[in-house]
Coordinates of C-alpha atoms in Angstrom, one line a residue:
D1292 CA -18.4 -13.3 32.9
I1293 CA -17.6 -16.7 32.3
E1294 CA -15.8 -19.6 34.3
I1295 CA -12.9 -20.8 32.6
N1296 CA -11.8 -24.4 33.7
E1297 CA -8.8 -26.4 32.9
G1298 CA -8.3 -27.9 29.8
D1299 CA -10.8 -25.3 28.1
R1300 CA -9.7 -23.6 25.1
I1301 CA -10.4 -19.9 24.2
R1302 CA -10.6 -18.1 20.7
T1303 CA -10.8 -14.6 19.9
G1304 CA -11.9 -13.5 16.2
T1305 CA -10.4 -10.6 14.3
D1306 CA -11.5 -8.0 16.6
G1307 CA -11.8 -10.1 19.5
R1308 CA -10.2 -9.8 23.1
M1309 CA -10.6 -11.3 26.5
E1310 CA -9.2 -10.8 30.0
L1311 CA -9.2 -13.5 32.5
L1312 CA -8.7 -13.1 35.9
L1313 CA -6.7 -15.9 37.9
Q1314 CA -7.3 -17.2 41.6
D1315 CA -4.0 -16.1 42.7
G1316 CA -4.9 -12.4 41.2
S1317 CA -2.8 -13.2 38.0
K1318 CA -4.1 -11.6 35.0
L1319 CA -4.0 -13.0 31.5
S1320 CA -4.9 -10.8 28.5
I1321 CA -6.0 -12.1 25.1
G1322 CA -5.5 -10.4 21.8
N1323 CA -7.5 -10.8 18.7
N1324 CA -7.0 -13.9 16.4
T1325 CA -5.8 -15.9 19.6
E1326 CA -6.1 -19.5 20.5
M1327 CA -5.2 -20.5 23.9
E1328 CA -5.9 -23.5 26.5
I1329 CA -5.6 -23.3 30.5
T1330 CA -3.6 -26.8 30.3
R1331 CA -3.3 -26.7 34.2
F1332 CA -3.6 -24.6 37.1
L1333 CA -3.1 -25.3 40.8
I1334 CA -2.7 -23.3 43.6
D1335 CA -2.6 -24.3 47.6
K1336 CA -1.3 -21.7 50.4
D1337 CA 2.5 -22.5 49.7
K1338 CA 2.5 -23.9 46.1
R1339 CA 1.5 -22.6 42.8
S1340 CA 2.0 -24.1 39.4
G1341 CA 0.5 -24.0 36.1
T1342 CA 0.9 -24.1 32.3
I1343 CA -0.9 -21.6 29.8
F1344 CA -0.7 -22.8 26.1
L1345 CA -0.7 -20.2 23.5
I1346 CA -1.7 -22.3 20.4
K1347 CA -1.4 -19.0 18.3
G1348 CA -1.9 -15.3 18.5
K1349 CA -1.1 -12.6 21.3
L1350 CA -1.2 -12.8 25.1
R1351 CA -0.2 -10.6 28.0
A1352 CA 0.5 -12.5 31.2
I1353 CA 0.6 -10.3 34.3
V1354 CA 1.6 -13.1 37.1
A1355 CA 1.0 -11.9 40.8
K1356 CA 3.9 -12.2 43.3
F1357 CA 3.3 -15.2 45.0
S1358 CA 5.4 -16.2 48.8
G1359 CA 5.4 -20.0 47.8
R1360 CA 7.1 -22.1 45.2
T1361 CA 5.8 -21.3 42.1
D1362 CA 6.3 -23.2 39.0
M1363 CA 4.1 -21.2 36.1
K1364 CA 4.8 -21.5 32.2
V1365 CA 3.4 -20.0 29.0
K1366 CA 4.0 -22.6 26.3
T1367 CA 3.7 -21.9 22.6
P1368 CA 4.4 -24.6 19.7
T1369 CA 8.0 -24.0 19.6
A1370 CA 8.7 -21.8 23.2
V1371 CA 8.5 -22.3 26.8
A1372 CA 8.1 -19.1 28.9
G1373 CA 8.8 -19.7 33.0
I1374 CA 7.1 -17.2 34.8
K1375 CA 6.7 -15.7 38.4
G1376 CA 5.9 -12.4 39.4
T1377 CA 6.2 -11.0 36.0
D1378 CA 4.6 -9.0 33.2
F1379 CA 5.4 -9.9 29.5
I1380 CA 3.7 -10.0 26.1
V1381 CA 4.3 -12.9 23.6
M1382 CA 3.1 -13.4 20.2
N1383 CA 3.1 -16.4 18.4
E1384 CA 2.8 -16.3 14.8
G1385 CA 3.5 -19.9 12.9
K1386 CA 6.7 -21.2 14.0
A1387 CA 8.0 -18.0 15.6
N1388 CA 7.6 -16.3 18.9
V1389 CA 8.4 -12.7 19.8
L1390 CA 8.2 -11.5 23.7
F1391 CA 8.4 -8.3 25.0
G1392 CA 9.4 -8.0 29.0
Q1393 CA 7.3 -5.8 30.7
E1394 CA 8.1 -6.0 34.4
G1395 CA 10.2 -8.8 36.3
A1396 CA 12.4 -11.3 34.5
V1397 CA 11.1 -14.1 32.4
A1398 CA 13.0 -17.3 31.5
V1399 CA 12.9 -18.4 28.2
K1400 CA 13.7 -21.5 26.1
G1401 CA 13.2 -22.9 22.6
K1402 CA 13.9 -27.0 22.2
D1403 CA 16.7 -26.7 24.4
K1404 CA 17.2 -26.5 28.2
E1405 CA 19.5 -23.3 27.6
T1406 CA 17.4 -20.1 28.4
V1407 CA 17.8 -16.5 28.4
A1408 CA 16.7 -13.8 30.8
L1409 CA 14.1 -11.4 29.3
L1410 CA 14.2 -8.3 31.2
P1411 CA 12.0 -5.0 31.3
N1412 CA 12.4 -3.2 28.3
T1413 CA 14.1 -6.1 26.4
M1414 CA 12.7 -8.4 23.4
T1415 CA 13.6 -11.6 22.4
E1416 CA 12.3 -14.2 19.8
N1417 CA 12.9 -17.4 18.2
T1418 CA 11.7 -20.0 15.8
Q1419 CA 11.5 -23.7 15.4
G1420 CA 14.6 -25.6 16.3
H1421 CA 16.2 -22.6 17.8
M1422 CA 17.0 -21.2 21.0
P1423 CA 16.0 -17.4 21.8
I1424 CA 18.1 -14.7 20.6
T1425 CA 20.0 -12.8 22.9
P1426 CA 17.4 -9.9 24.3
V1427 CA 17.8 -7.0 22.6
K1428 CA 16.5 -3.2 24.4
V1429 CA 13.5 -1.8 23.2
E1430 CA 14.8 2.2 22.1
P1431 CA 12.4 4.7 22.0
N1432 CA 10.9 5.9 18.4
T1433 CA 12.0 2.5 16.6
P1434 CA 10.1 -0.4 14.9
L1435 CA 10.7 -2.3 17.9
A1436 CA 8.9 0.0 20.4
D1437 CA 6.0 0.6 17.9
A1438 CA 5.3 -3.2 17.3
R1439 CA 5.4 -3.2 21.5
K1440 CA 3.0 -0.1 21.6
Q1441 CA 0.7 -2.3 19.1
L1442 CA 0.9 -5.4 21.3
E1443 CA 0.3 -3.5 24.5
A1444 CA -2.8 -2.2 23.1
V1445 CA -4.2 -5.2 21.2
T1446 CA -4.1 -6.8 25.1
D1447 CA -5.9 -4.4 26.7
V1448 CA -9.4 -5.1 26.4
D1449 CA -10.2 -1.3 27.5
A1450 CA -7.6 0.2 24.6
S1451 CA -8.5 1.6 21.0
V1452 CA -6.9 -0.4 18.4
E1453 CA -6.5 0.0 14.7
W1454 CA -7.3 -3.7 13.7
Q1455 CA -5.6 -3.2 10.3
A1456 CA -2.4 -1.8 11.5
T1457 CA -2.5 -4.9 13.8
G1458 CA -2.5 -7.1 11.1
N1459 CA 0.6 -5.6 9.8
L1460 CA 2.7 -6.8 12.9
P1461 CA 4.3 -9.7 11.5
I1462 CA 5.6 -7.6 8.5
I1463 CA 6.8 -5.1 10.6
L1464 CA 8.8 -7.4 12.8
A1465 CA 10.0 -9.4 9.9
R1466 CA 11.4 -6.3 8.8
W1467 CA 12.9 -5.5 11.8
N1468 CA 14.6 -9.1 11.8
I1469 CA 16.1 -8.2 8.3
N1470 CA 17.3 -5.1 9.3
Y1471 CA 18.6 -6.5 12.5
G1472 CA 20.2 -9.6 10.7
H1473 CA 22.5 -6.8 8.8
Y1474 CA 23.7 -5.5 11.6
L1475 CA 24.6 -8.9 12.7
V1476 CA 26.2 -9.8 9.6
D1477 CA 28.5 -6.6 9.9
S1478 CA 29.4 -7.4 13.6
G1479 CA 30.4 -10.6 12.5
K1480 CA 27.8 -12.7 14.4
Y1481 CA 26.8 -15.2 11.5
K1482 CA 25.1 -17.7 13.3
E1483 CA 23.2 -15.2 15.2
A1484 CA 22.3 -13.3 11.8
L1485 CA 20.9 -16.8 10.2
E1486 CA 18.5 -17.6 13.2
V1487 CA 17.2 -13.8 12.8
F1488 CA 16.7 -14.0 9.1
Q1489 CA 15.2 -17.5 9.7
I1490 CA 12.8 -15.7 12.2
A1491 CA 11.5 -13.1 9.3
A1492 CA 11.2 -15.7 7.3
D1493 CA 9.0 -17.7 10.0
L1494 CA 7.0 -14.7 11.0
T1495 CA 4.8 -14.1 7.8
D1496 CA 3.7 -15.4 4.3
V1497 CA 4.3 -12.4 2.8
P1498 CA 6.7 -13.6 -0.6
E1499 CA 8.7 -10.5 -0.5
M1500 CA 9.9 -11.0 3.2
G1501 CA 10.4 -15.0 2.4
A1502 CA 12.5 -13.9 -0.6
E1503 CA 14.2 -11.4 1.3
S1504 CA 15.5 -13.3 4.3
R1505 CA 16.0 -16.5 2.2
I1506 CA 18.5 -14.1 -0.3
Q1507 CA 20.5 -12.6 2.9
R1508 CA 20.8 -16.7 4.4
G1509 CA 22.3 -17.4 1.1
S1510 CA 24.9 -14.9 1.7
V1511 CA 25.7 -15.6 4.9
F1512 CA 26.3 -19.4 4.1
S1513 CA 28.4 -18.3 1.0
R1514 CA 30.2 -14.8 1.4
N1515 CA 31.2 -15.5 5.3
L1516 CA 30.5 -19.2 6.4
S1517 CA 31.4 -20.9 2.7
L1518 CA 29.0 -23.2 3.5
Y1519 CA 28.0 -23.8 -0.1
P1520 CA 25.3 -26.8 -0.2
E1521 CA 23.5 -24.7 2.5
A1522 CA 23.7 -21.6 0.5
L1523 CA 22.2 -23.4 -2.4
K1524 CA 19.2 -24.6 -0.9
E1525 CA 18.7 -21.2 0.1
Y1526 CA 18.7 -19.9 -3.5
Q1527 CA 16.9 -22.9 -5.0
L1528 CA 14.4 -22.2 -2.7
I1529 CA 13.9 -18.6 -4.1
L1530 CA 14.2 -19.9 -7.5
D1531 CA 11.3 -22.4 -6.8
K1532 CA 8.9 -20.5 -4.8
Y1533 CA 9.4 -17.0 -5.7
P1534 CA 10.6 -16.9 -9.3
Q1535 CA 8.6 -13.8 -9.9
L1536 CA 10.4 -11.7 -7.4
P1537 CA 13.7 -9.5 -7.9
Q1538 CA 15.4 -11.8 -5.8
A1539 CA 15.0 -14.6 -8.1
E1540 CA 17.6 -12.8 -10.1
N1541 CA 20.4 -12.8 -7.7
A1542 CA 19.5 -16.5 -6.8
L1543 CA 20.3 -17.5 -10.2
F1544 CA 23.5 -15.3 -10.6
S1545 CA 24.5 -16.6 -7.0
I1546 CA 24.3 -20.0 -7.8
G1547 CA 26.3 -20.1 -11.2
I1548 CA 29.2 -18.0 -9.2
I1549 CA 29.0 -21.0 -6.3
Y1550 CA 29.4 -23.6 -8.7
K1551 CA 32.2 -22.0 -10.3
D1552 CA 33.9 -21.5 -7.0
M1553 CA 33.4 -25.3 -6.2
G1554 CA 34.9 -26.3 -9.4
D1555 CA 31.8 -27.7 -10.9
R1556 CA 32.3 -26.1 -14.3
E1557 CA 29.2 -27.9 -16.2
K1558 CA 26.6 -26.6 -13.8
A1559 CA 28.3 -23.1 -13.3
K1560 CA 27.8 -22.9 -17.6
S1561 CA 24.5 -24.1 -16.9
Y1562 CA 23.0 -21.7 -14.6
L1563 CA 24.9 -18.6 -16.0
Q1564 CA 23.4 -19.3 -19.4
K1565 CA 20.2 -19.5 -17.9
Y1566 CA 20.5 -16.1 -16.5
L1567 CA 21.2 -15.1 -19.8
K1568 CA 18.1 -16.3 -21.1
Q1569 CA 15.9 -15.3 -18.3
Y1570 CA 17.6 -11.7 -17.7
P1571 CA 19.0 -10.4 -21.0
Q1572 CA 19.0 -7.0 -19.4
G1573 CA 19.9 -8.3 -16.1
K1574 CA 22.3 -6.1 -13.4
H1575 CA 24.7 -9.0 -13.7
I1576 CA 25.0 -9.6 -17.2
Y1577 CA 28.3 -8.4 -17.9
T1578 CA 29.9 -10.5 -15.4
V1579 CA 27.9 -13.5 -16.6
E1580 CA 29.2 -13.0 -20.1
T1581 CA 32.7 -12.6 -19.2
L1582 CA 32.5 -16.0 -16.5
I1583 CA 30.8 -17.8 -19.7
N1584 CA 34.0 -16.7 -21.6
E1585 CA 36.3 -18.0 -19.0
L1586 CA 34.5 -21.3 -18.8
D1587 CA 34.5 -21.8 -22.3
K1588 CA 38.5 -20.9 -22.9
E1589 CA 39.0 -23.7 -19.7
E1590 CA 37.0 -25.9 -21.8
E1591 CA 39.4 -25.4 -24.8
K1592 CA 42.2 -26.1 -23.1
Q1593 CA 41.4 -29.5 -21.6

């Protein structure tokens, strides 16, 4: 056993875990690849306050009930969770946070003062600059349930863990976000879909996840919201960062279409011709050839 004081930082390795017991009976279970700081912890007979800063990684906080006034928080670089008499798990990955409610209610907020209530058997998440999404129920036998189960194991010092599988957690959650984003788009919740696709992009550096989340954001901006400049940024980012991935073909085609819809014939033709050159057997080839012919005819009329 070691004693931890205010201001101390704790780091765990690739297969390391740690359990901290606080003076009030609360328990902090720290997962692998985690860095955390006990920024502040004060307790007397009628008041308890504390701030736990999760710099990165995975943490389960089981906070003991307390009869006096409580001001306890778990912070990450991009979110704050207010806790009292609760049990929840939080994973911070880059700019993104994923939180699972186990027991009690947790008030979670991002950059704004507005909070969402994380209840048992639900999940919320956010990324930099965004408030947490409306909590989602964790249904049995779903990717969310599997992710929660892995997080429960990795934050339990006595549980057996497949470390390679836990390394895939960000990818599993990113895929879930992309699928959930499709559901939100189909439900007409475009702003929420954009946030969820952004969380997918921020959860992992895996190129396929980044490219897919960007192509989906571009689609929402262009098709559903007619916000063409924002869509162009997403598609151009794909061309710059992921030029070899399949999504680059759709991005190049979409940029040409957007410029045509905006009435910029010169840029539309330029991007459509780039498409012809780069993807001579591409899936949009016939549409592109037709559009270029239309643009040529429009030029001849002038």
